[in-house]
mmCIF file of C-alpha atoms in Angstrom:
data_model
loop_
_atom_site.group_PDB
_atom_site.id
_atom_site.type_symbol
_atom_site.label_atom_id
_atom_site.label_comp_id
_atom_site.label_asym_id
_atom_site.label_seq_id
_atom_site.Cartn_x
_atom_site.Cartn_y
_atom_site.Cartn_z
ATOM 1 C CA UNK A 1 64.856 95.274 73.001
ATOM 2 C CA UNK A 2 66.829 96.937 75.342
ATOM 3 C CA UNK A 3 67.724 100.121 77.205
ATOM 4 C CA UNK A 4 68.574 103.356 75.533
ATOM 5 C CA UNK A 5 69.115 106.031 78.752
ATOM 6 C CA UNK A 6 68.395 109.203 77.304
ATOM 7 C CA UNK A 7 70.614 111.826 76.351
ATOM 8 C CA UNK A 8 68.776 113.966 78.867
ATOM 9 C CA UNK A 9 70.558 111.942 81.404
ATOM 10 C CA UNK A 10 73.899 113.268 83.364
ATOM 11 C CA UNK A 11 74.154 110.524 85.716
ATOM 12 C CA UNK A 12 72.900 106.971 86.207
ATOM 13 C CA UNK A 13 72.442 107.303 90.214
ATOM 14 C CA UNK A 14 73.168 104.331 92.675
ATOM 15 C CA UNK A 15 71.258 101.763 92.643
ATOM 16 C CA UNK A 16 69.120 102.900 89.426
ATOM 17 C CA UNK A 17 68.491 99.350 87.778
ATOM 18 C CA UNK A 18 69.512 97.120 91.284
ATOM 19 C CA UNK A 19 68.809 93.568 90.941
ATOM 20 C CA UNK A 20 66.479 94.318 87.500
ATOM 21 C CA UNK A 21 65.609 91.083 86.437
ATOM 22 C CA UNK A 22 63.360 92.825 83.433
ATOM 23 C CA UNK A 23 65.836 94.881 81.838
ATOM 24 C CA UNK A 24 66.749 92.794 78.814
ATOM 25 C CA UNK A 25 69.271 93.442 75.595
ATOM 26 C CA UNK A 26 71.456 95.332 75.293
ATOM 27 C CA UNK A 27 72.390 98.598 77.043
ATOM 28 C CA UNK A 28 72.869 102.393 75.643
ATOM 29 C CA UNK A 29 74.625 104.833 77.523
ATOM 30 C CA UNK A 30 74.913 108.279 75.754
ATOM 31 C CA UNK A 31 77.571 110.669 76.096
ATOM 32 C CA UNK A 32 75.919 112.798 78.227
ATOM 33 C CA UNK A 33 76.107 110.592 81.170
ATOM 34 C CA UNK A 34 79.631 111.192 82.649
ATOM 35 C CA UNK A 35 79.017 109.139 86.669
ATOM 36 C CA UNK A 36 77.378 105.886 86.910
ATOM 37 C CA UNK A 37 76.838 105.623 90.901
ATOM 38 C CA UNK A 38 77.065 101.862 93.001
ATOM 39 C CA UNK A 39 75.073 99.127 92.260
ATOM 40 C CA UNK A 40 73.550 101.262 89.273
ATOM 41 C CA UNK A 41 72.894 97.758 86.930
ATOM 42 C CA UNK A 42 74.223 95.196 90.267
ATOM 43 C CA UNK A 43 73.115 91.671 88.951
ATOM 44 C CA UNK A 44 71.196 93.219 85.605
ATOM 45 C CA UNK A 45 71.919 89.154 84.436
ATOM 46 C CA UNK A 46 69.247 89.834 81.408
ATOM 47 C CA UNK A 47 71.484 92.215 79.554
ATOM 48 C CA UNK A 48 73.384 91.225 76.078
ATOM 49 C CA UNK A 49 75.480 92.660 73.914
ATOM 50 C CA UNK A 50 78.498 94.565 74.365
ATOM 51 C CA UNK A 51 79.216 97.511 76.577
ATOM 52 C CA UNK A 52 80.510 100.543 75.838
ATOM 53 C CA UNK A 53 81.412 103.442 78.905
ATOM 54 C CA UNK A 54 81.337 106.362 76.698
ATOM 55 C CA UNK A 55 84.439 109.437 76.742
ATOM 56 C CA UNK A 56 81.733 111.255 78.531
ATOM 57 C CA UNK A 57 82.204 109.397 82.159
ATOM 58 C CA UNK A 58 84.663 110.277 84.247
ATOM 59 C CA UNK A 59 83.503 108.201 87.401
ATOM 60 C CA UNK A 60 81.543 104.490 88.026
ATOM 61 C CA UNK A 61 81.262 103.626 91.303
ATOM 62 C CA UNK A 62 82.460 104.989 94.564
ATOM 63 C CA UNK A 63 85.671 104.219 96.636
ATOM 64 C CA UNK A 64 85.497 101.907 99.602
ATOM 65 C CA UNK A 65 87.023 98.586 100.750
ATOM 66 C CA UNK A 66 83.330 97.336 101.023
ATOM 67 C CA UNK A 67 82.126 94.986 97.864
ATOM 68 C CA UNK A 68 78.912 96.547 98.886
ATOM 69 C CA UNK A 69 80.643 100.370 98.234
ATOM 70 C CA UNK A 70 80.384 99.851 94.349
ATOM 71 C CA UNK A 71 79.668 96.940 91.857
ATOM 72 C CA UNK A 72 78.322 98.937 89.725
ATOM 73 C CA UNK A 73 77.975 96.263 86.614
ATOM 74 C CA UNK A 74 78.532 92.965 89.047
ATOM 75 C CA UNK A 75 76.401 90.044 88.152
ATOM 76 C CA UNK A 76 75.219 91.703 85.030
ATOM 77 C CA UNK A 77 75.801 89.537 81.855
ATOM 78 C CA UNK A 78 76.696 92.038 78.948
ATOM 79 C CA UNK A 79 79.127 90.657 76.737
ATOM 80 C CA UNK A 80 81.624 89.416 74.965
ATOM 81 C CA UNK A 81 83.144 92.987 74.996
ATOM 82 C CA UNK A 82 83.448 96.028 77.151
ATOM 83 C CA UNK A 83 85.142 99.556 76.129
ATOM 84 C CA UNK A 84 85.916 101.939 79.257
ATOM 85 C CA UNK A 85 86.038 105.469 77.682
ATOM 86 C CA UNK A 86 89.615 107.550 78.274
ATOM 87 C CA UNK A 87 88.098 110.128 80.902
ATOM 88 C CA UNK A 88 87.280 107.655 83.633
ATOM 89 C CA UNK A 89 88.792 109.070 86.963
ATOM 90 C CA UNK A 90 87.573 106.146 89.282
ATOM 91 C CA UNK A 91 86.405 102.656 89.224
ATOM 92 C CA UNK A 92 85.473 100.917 92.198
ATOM 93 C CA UNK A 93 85.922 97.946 93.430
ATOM 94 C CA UNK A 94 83.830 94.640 91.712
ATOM 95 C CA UNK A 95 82.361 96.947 89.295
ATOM 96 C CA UNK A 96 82.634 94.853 86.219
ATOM 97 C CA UNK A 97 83.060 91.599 88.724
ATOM 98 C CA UNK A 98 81.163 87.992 87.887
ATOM 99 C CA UNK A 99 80.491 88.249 84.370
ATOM 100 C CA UNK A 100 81.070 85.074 82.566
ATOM 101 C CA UNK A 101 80.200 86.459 79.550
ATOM 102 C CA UNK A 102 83.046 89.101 79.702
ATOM 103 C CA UNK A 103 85.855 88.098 77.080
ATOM 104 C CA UNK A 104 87.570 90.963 75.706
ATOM 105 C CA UNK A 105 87.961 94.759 77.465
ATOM 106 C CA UNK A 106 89.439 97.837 75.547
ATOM 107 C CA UNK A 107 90.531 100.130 78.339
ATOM 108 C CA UNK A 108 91.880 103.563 77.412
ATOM 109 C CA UNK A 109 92.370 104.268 81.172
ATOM 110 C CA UNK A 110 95.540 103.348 83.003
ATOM 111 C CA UNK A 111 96.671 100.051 84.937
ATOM 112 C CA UNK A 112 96.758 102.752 88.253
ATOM 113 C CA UNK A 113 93.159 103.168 87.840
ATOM 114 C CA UNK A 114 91.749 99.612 87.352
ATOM 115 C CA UNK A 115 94.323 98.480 90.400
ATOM 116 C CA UNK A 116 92.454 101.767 92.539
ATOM 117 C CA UNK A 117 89.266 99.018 92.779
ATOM 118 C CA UNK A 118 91.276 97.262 95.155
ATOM 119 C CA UNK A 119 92.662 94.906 92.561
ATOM 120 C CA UNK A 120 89.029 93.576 92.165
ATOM 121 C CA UNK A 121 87.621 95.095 89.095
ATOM 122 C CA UNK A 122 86.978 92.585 87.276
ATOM 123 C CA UNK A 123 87.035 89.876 89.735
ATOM 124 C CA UNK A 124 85.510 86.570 89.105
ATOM 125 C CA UNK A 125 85.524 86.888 85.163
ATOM 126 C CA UNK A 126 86.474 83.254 84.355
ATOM 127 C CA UNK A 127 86.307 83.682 80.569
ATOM 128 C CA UNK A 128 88.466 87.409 80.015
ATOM 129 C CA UNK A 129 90.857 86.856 77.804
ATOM 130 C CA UNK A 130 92.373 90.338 76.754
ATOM 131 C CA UNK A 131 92.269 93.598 77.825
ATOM 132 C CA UNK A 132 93.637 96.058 74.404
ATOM 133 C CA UNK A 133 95.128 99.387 76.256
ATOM 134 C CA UNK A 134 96.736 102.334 74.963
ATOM 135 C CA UNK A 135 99.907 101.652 72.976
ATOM 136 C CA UNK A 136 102.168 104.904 74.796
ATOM 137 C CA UNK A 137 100.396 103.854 78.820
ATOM 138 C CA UNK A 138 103.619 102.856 80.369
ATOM 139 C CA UNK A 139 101.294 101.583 83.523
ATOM 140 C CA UNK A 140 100.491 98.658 81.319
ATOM 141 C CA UNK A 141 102.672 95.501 80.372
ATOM 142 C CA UNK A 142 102.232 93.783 77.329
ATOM 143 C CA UNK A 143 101.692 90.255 77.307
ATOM 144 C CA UNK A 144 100.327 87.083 78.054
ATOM 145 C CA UNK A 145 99.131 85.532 81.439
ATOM 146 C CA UNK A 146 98.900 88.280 83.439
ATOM 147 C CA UNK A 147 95.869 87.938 86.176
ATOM 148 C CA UNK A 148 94.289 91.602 86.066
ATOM 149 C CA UNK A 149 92.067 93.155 88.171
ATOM 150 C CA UNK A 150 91.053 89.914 90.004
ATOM 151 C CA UNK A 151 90.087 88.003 86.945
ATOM 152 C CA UNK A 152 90.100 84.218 87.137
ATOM 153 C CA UNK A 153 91.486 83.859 83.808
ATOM 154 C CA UNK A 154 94.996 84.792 82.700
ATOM 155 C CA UNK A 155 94.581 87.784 80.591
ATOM 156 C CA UNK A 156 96.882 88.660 77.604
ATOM 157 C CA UNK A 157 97.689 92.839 77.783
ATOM 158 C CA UNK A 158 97.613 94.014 73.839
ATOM 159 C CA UNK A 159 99.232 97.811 73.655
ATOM 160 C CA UNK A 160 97.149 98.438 70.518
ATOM 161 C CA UNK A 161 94.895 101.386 70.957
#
């Protein structure tokens, strides 16, 4: 079970799977998607499995102040791991916010970017543990007990990929 978005697909628009308490398993998104728009999977809380935000995407969300102006993946309950692919431009704030299943991230994007969501990416995520980022991004710094993008956890930064 599960949903496989077609490789048809550019863009997941806002609002696409809002509060869709039937979409179950885990999620696919191919690389042909490269914008995932606010609110596109906003309390999903069926979904399982890990995440991945292909190469392909270059923006999730939109830029606001507003929790309501993105959140693209808030509430939804993917998990234990998410990947955010190298090319992402933009991430909004809350987008990958209240996710208790959310344990480890591999970001190839930099520090700059995640902090652009108003600090709030991942806010609420009371089990993240570590984020693995790119061993030459100087935004990052390695270590342990760092509080990232609003987490509620303290997160330890591994300069691995």
């Amino acid at each position: 079970r599960g949903l496989v978005i077609g490789t048809s697909c550019t863009s997941i628009g806002s609002n696409a799977f809002y509060y869709c308490s039937g979409l179950t398993g885990s999620l696919t998104i191919p690389d042909s998607v490269t914008s995932i728009g606010s609110r596109a999977f906003y309390l999903c809380a069926g979904l399982t499995g890990s995440l991945t935000i292909p190469d392909s995407v270059t923006w999730i969300g939109t830029v606001g102040d507003n929790f309501g102006d993105s959140g693209v993946f808030k509430g939804a309950t993917y998990g234990p791991n998410l990947t955010i692919g190298k090319n992402v431009e933009n991430v909004g704030q809350w987008d990958f916010a209240f996710n208790n299943n959310l344990i480890n991230v591999n970001c190839y994007i930099t520090k700059t970017i995640i902090d652009s969501g108003r600090g709030e990416v991942f806010k609420g995520n009371q089990y993240m543990q570590t984020i693995h980022v790119r061993a030459n991004d100087d935004t990052w710094t390695a270590g342990p007990n760092q509080t990232i993008g609003g987490a509620s956890s303290q997160v330890t930064v591994i300069k691995d990929l």
